Amino acid sequence: MTHHPDAALVRKGYEAFSQGDMETIRSLMTSDCTHHSPGSSQMSGHFKGADNVLAHYGQLMELTGGTFRVELEGAYPDGRGHVMAVHKWHGDRGDRGIEMRGGLFFTLVGGKISDIDECVEDIDESDAFWGQG
């Protein structure tokens, strides 16, 4: 099965994330890309600009001692510059582990990711896992 170019770009981003390849991720984003994370934990908020988005991803790894991982289940384009990606994410912090389904809604402009809206299965559980810092 061939993938729509927008879905292929998102899949490439997930693959790069799984390999820790931040330079490839950077190359897929606009310089002013924004990642919106839900909830009220230390990992929640709006991270604007490629440097801030990548720093946010680095913090996911730092807070979980490198155990954070994401398994892509599907990437679904609308053919108008949006892709909905569904995944399961995992991580360990101290004596606590988490496994949760979630998704990212991508907006693409000019073949690059300009906006990422994150959704999680259980915001309260996600907030409890990440804590306030």
PDB file of C-alpha atoms in Angstrom:
ATOM      1  CA  MET A   1       0.000   0.000   0.000  1.00  0.00           C
ATOM      2  CA  THR A   2       1.336   3.431  -0.878  1.00  0.00           C
ATOM      3  CA  HIS A   3       0.935   6.233   1.604  1.00  0.00           C
ATOM      4  CA  HIS A   4      -0.323   9.729   0.818  1.00  0.00           C
ATOM      5  CA  PRO A   5       2.690  12.121   0.889  1.00  0.00           C
ATOM      6  CA  ASP A   6       1.376  13.864   4.023  1.00  0.00           C
ATOM      7  CA  ALA A   7       0.954  10.549   5.868  1.00  0.00           C
ATOM      8  CA  ALA A   8       4.401   9.447   4.650  1.00  0.00           C
ATOM      9  CA  LEU A   9       5.936  12.625   6.108  1.00  0.00           C
ATOM     10  CA  VAL A  10       4.277  11.993   9.492  1.00  0.00           C
ATOM     11  CA  ARG A  11       5.387   8.348   9.445  1.00  0.00           C
ATOM     12  CA  LYS A  12       8.943   9.518   8.713  1.00  0.00           C
ATOM     13  CA  GLY A  13       8.717  11.807  11.753  1.00  0.00           C
ATOM     14  CA  TYR A  14       7.588   8.976  14.026  1.00  0.00           C
ATOM     15  CA  GLU A  15      10.421   6.787  12.727  1.00  0.00           C
ATOM     16  CA  ALA A  16      12.965   9.555  13.344  1.00  0.00           C
ATOM     17  CA  PHE A  17      11.580  10.127  16.857  1.00  0.00           C
ATOM     18  CA  SER A  18      11.909   6.420  17.639  1.00  0.00           C
ATOM     19  CA  GLN A  19      15.547   6.540  16.527  1.00  0.00           C
ATOM     20  CA  GLY A  20      16.318   9.758  18.408  1.00  0.00           C
ATOM     21  CA  ASP A  21      17.028  11.509  15.106  1.00  0.00           C
ATOM     22  CA  MET A  22      16.152  15.089  16.027  1.00  0.00           C
ATOM     23  CA  GLU A  23      17.814  16.565  12.933  1.00  0.00           C
ATOM     24  CA  THR A  24      15.423  14.655  10.667  1.00  0.00           C
ATOM     25  CA  ILE A  25      12.488  15.786  12.795  1.00  0.00           C
ATOM     26  CA  ARG A  26      13.736  19.384  12.546  1.00  0.00           C
ATOM     27  CA  SER A  27      13.912  19.037   8.744  1.00  0.00           C
ATOM     28  CA  LEU A  28      10.236  18.014   8.654  1.00  0.00           C
ATOM     29  CA  MET A  29       9.024  21.095  10.589  1.00  0.00           C
ATOM     30  CA  THR A  30       8.641  24.745   9.773  1.00  0.00           C
ATOM     31  CA  SER A  31      10.916  26.974  11.879  1.00  0.00           C
ATOM     32  CA  ASP A  32       7.863  28.317  13.737  1.00  0.00           C
ATOM     33  CA  CYS A  33       6.191  24.935  14.261  1.00  0.00           C
ATOM     34  CA  THR A  34       4.137  24.714  17.461  1.00  0.00           C
ATOM     35  CA  HIS A  35       3.387  21.603  19.536  1.00  0.00           C
ATOM     36  CA  HIS A  36       0.358  21.892  21.852  1.00  0.00           C
ATOM     37  CA  SER A  37       0.378  19.421  24.776  1.00  0.00           C
ATOM     38  CA  PRO A  38      -2.792  18.954  26.867  1.00  0.00           C
ATOM     39  CA  GLY A  39      -3.285  19.031  30.598  1.00  0.00           C
ATOM     40  CA  SER A  40      -1.690  20.938  33.443  1.00  0.00           C
ATOM     41  CA  SER A  41       1.573  19.071  34.104  1.00  0.00           C
ATOM     42  CA  GLN A  42       5.129  20.216  33.572  1.00  0.00           C
ATOM     43  CA  MET A  43       4.861  18.723  30.063  1.00  0.00           C
ATOM     44  CA  SER A  44       1.723  20.667  29.163  1.00  0.00           C
ATOM     45  CA  GLY A  45       1.638  23.859  27.177  1.00  0.00           C
ATOM     46  CA  HIS A  46       2.408  25.404  23.830  1.00  0.00           C
ATOM     47  CA  PHE A  47       5.935  24.902  22.537  1.00  0.00           C
ATOM     48  CA  LYS A  48       6.554  27.345  19.684  1.00  0.00           C
ATOM     49  CA  GLY A  49       9.502  27.147  17.334  1.00  0.00           C
ATOM     50  CA  ALA A  50      11.462  24.106  16.207  1.00  0.00           C
ATOM     51  CA  ASP A  51      14.068  24.536  18.972  1.00  0.00           C
ATOM     52  CA  ASN A  52      11.382  24.588  21.691  1.00  0.00           C
ATOM     53  CA  VAL A  53       9.524  21.618  20.190  1.00  0.00           C
ATOM     54  CA  LEU A  54      12.730  19.574  20.075  1.00  0.00           C
ATOM     55  CA  ALA A  55      13.605  20.627  23.642  1.00  0.00           C
ATOM     56  CA  HIS A  56      10.138  19.411  24.688  1.00  0.00           C
ATOM     57  CA  TYR A  57      10.852  16.032  23.074  1.00  0.00           C
ATOM     58  CA  GLY A  58      14.214  15.919  24.836  1.00  0.00           C
ATOM     59  CA  GLN A  59      12.492  16.533  28.159  1.00  0.00           C
ATOM     60  CA  LEU A  60      10.200  13.539  27.522  1.00  0.00           C
ATOM     61  CA  MET A  61      13.321  11.394  27.345  1.00  0.00           C
ATOM     62  CA  GLU A  62      15.050  13.098  30.254  1.00  0.00           C
ATOM     63  CA  LEU A  63      12.098  12.732  32.642  1.00  0.00           C
ATOM     64  CA  THR A  64      11.684   9.041  31.781  1.00  0.00           C
ATOM     65  CA  GLY A  65      15.356   8.148  31.869  1.00  0.00           C
ATOM     66  CA  GLY A  66      15.231   7.362  28.154  1.00  0.00           C
ATOM     67  CA  THR A  67      12.305   4.926  28.456  1.00  0.00           C
ATOM     68  CA  PHE A  68       9.764   7.085  26.601  1.00  0.00           C
ATOM     69  CA  ARG A  69       8.633   5.464  23.355  1.00  0.00           C
ATOM     70  CA  VAL A  70       5.771   5.767  20.915  1.00  0.00           C
ATOM     71  CA  GLU A  71       4.238   3.053  18.740  1.00  0.00           C
ATOM     72  CA  LEU A  72       2.445   4.461  15.700  1.00  0.00           C
ATOM     73  CA  GLU A  73      -0.818   2.661  14.987  1.00  0.00           C
ATOM     74  CA  GLY A  74      -1.940   4.710  11.990  1.00  0.00           C
ATOM     75  CA  ALA A  75      -1.567   8.002  10.108  1.00  0.00           C
ATOM     76  CA  TYR A  76      -4.675   9.261   8.334  1.00  0.00           C
ATOM     77  CA  PRO A  77      -4.490  12.209   5.905  1.00  0.00           C
ATOM     78  CA  ASP A  78      -7.422  14.349   4.797  1.00  0.00           C
ATOM     79  CA  GLY A  79      -5.739  15.428   1.545  1.00  0.00           C
ATOM     80  CA  ARG A  80      -5.992  19.091   2.609  1.00  0.00           C
ATOM     81  CA  GLY A  81      -2.830  19.413   4.700  1.00  0.00           C
ATOM     82  CA  HIS A  82      -3.859  17.552   7.840  1.00  0.00           C
ATOM     83  CA  VAL A  83      -2.908  14.159   9.231  1.00  0.00           C
ATOM     84  CA  MET A  84      -4.315  12.453  12.294  1.00  0.00           C
ATOM     85  CA  ALA A  85      -1.849  10.009  13.830  1.00  0.00           C
ATOM     86  CA  VAL A  86      -2.923   7.476  16.441  1.00  0.00           C
ATOM     87  CA  HIS A  87      -0.363   5.874  18.713  1.00  0.00           C
ATOM     88  CA  LYS A  88       0.365   4.255  22.061  1.00  0.00           C
ATOM     89  CA  TRP A  89       3.000   5.825  24.278  1.00  0.00           C
ATOM     90  CA  HIS A  90       4.964   4.317  27.150  1.00  0.00           C
ATOM     91  CA  GLY A  91       7.325   5.581  29.779  1.00  0.00           C
ATOM     92  CA  ASP A  92       8.698   5.004  33.261  1.00  0.00           C
ATOM     93  CA  ARG A  93       9.355   7.635  35.935  1.00  0.00           C
ATOM     94  CA  GLY A  94      10.788   6.500  39.225  1.00  0.00           C
ATOM     95  CA  ASP A  95       8.609   3.648  40.439  1.00  0.00           C
ATOM     96  CA  ARG A  96       5.747   4.504  38.090  1.00  0.00           C
ATOM     97  CA  GLY A  97       5.088   3.372  34.543  1.00  0.00           C
ATOM     98  CA  ILE A  98       2.468   4.434  32.050  1.00  0.00           C
ATOM     99  CA  GLU A  99       1.007   3.095  28.823  1.00  0.00           C
ATOM    100  CA  MET A 100      -1.618   5.211  27.110  1.00  0.00           C
ATOM    101  CA  ARG A 101      -3.210   5.698  23.726  1.00  0.00           C
ATOM    102  CA  GLY A 102      -3.181   9.116  22.176  1.00  0.00           C
ATOM    103  CA  GLY A 103      -2.888  10.992  18.973  1.00  0.00           C
ATOM    104  CA  LEU A 104      -1.358  13.924  17.206  1.00  0.00           C
ATOM    105  CA  PHE A 105      -3.232  16.125  14.753  1.00  0.00           C
ATOM    106  CA  PHE A 106      -0.731  17.584  12.298  1.00  0.00           C
ATOM    107  CA  THR A 107      -1.160  20.640  10.093  1.00  0.00           C
ATOM    108  CA  LEU A 108       1.207  20.754   7.133  1.00  0.00           C
ATOM    109  CA  VAL A 109       2.107  23.829   5.102  1.00  0.00           C
ATOM    110  CA  GLY A 110       4.343  23.616   2.055  1.00  0.00           C
ATOM    111  CA  GLY A 111       5.178  19.987   2.782  1.00  0.00           C
ATOM    112  CA  LYS A 112       6.343  20.706   6.356  1.00  0.00           C
ATOM    113  CA  ILE A 113       4.717  20.305   9.756  1.00  0.00           C
ATOM    114  CA  SER A 114       3.564  23.675  11.068  1.00  0.00           C
ATOM    115  CA  ASP A 115       1.335  22.678  13.980  1.00  0.00           C
ATOM    116  CA  ILE A 116       0.898  19.618  16.198  1.00  0.00           C
ATOM    117  CA  ASP A 117      -2.096  19.234  18.496  1.00  0.00           C
ATOM    118  CA  GLU A 118      -1.689  16.399  20.995  1.00  0.00           C
ATOM    119  CA  CYS A 119      -4.537  14.438  22.563  1.00  0.00           C
ATOM    120  CA  VAL A 120      -4.280  11.743  25.242  1.00  0.00           C
ATOM    121  CA  GLU A 121      -6.668   9.042  26.403  1.00  0.00           C
ATOM    122  CA  ASP A 122      -6.714  10.220  30.046  1.00  0.00           C
ATOM    123  CA  ILE A 123      -5.547  13.773  30.765  1.00  0.00           C
ATOM    124  CA  ASP A 124      -5.687  13.342  34.558  1.00  0.00           C
ATOM    125  CA  GLU A 125      -3.569  10.169  34.444  1.00  0.00           C
ATOM    126  CA  SER A 126      -1.097  11.823  32.075  1.00  0.00           C
ATOM    127  CA  ASP A 127      -0.821  14.862  34.391  1.00  0.00           C
ATOM    128  CA  ALA A 128      -0.268  12.570  37.397  1.00  0.00           C
ATOM    129  CA  PHE A 129       2.500  10.720  35.545  1.00  0.00           C
ATOM    130  CA  TRP A 130       4.365  13.851  34.424  1.00  0.00           C
ATOM    131  CA  GLY A 131       3.813  15.806  37.645  1.00  0.00           C
ATOM    132  CA  GLN A 132       4.438  19.482  38.198  1.00  0.00           C
ATOM    133  CA  GLY A 133       8.214  19.373  38.221  1.00  0.00           C
TER     134      GLY A 133
END
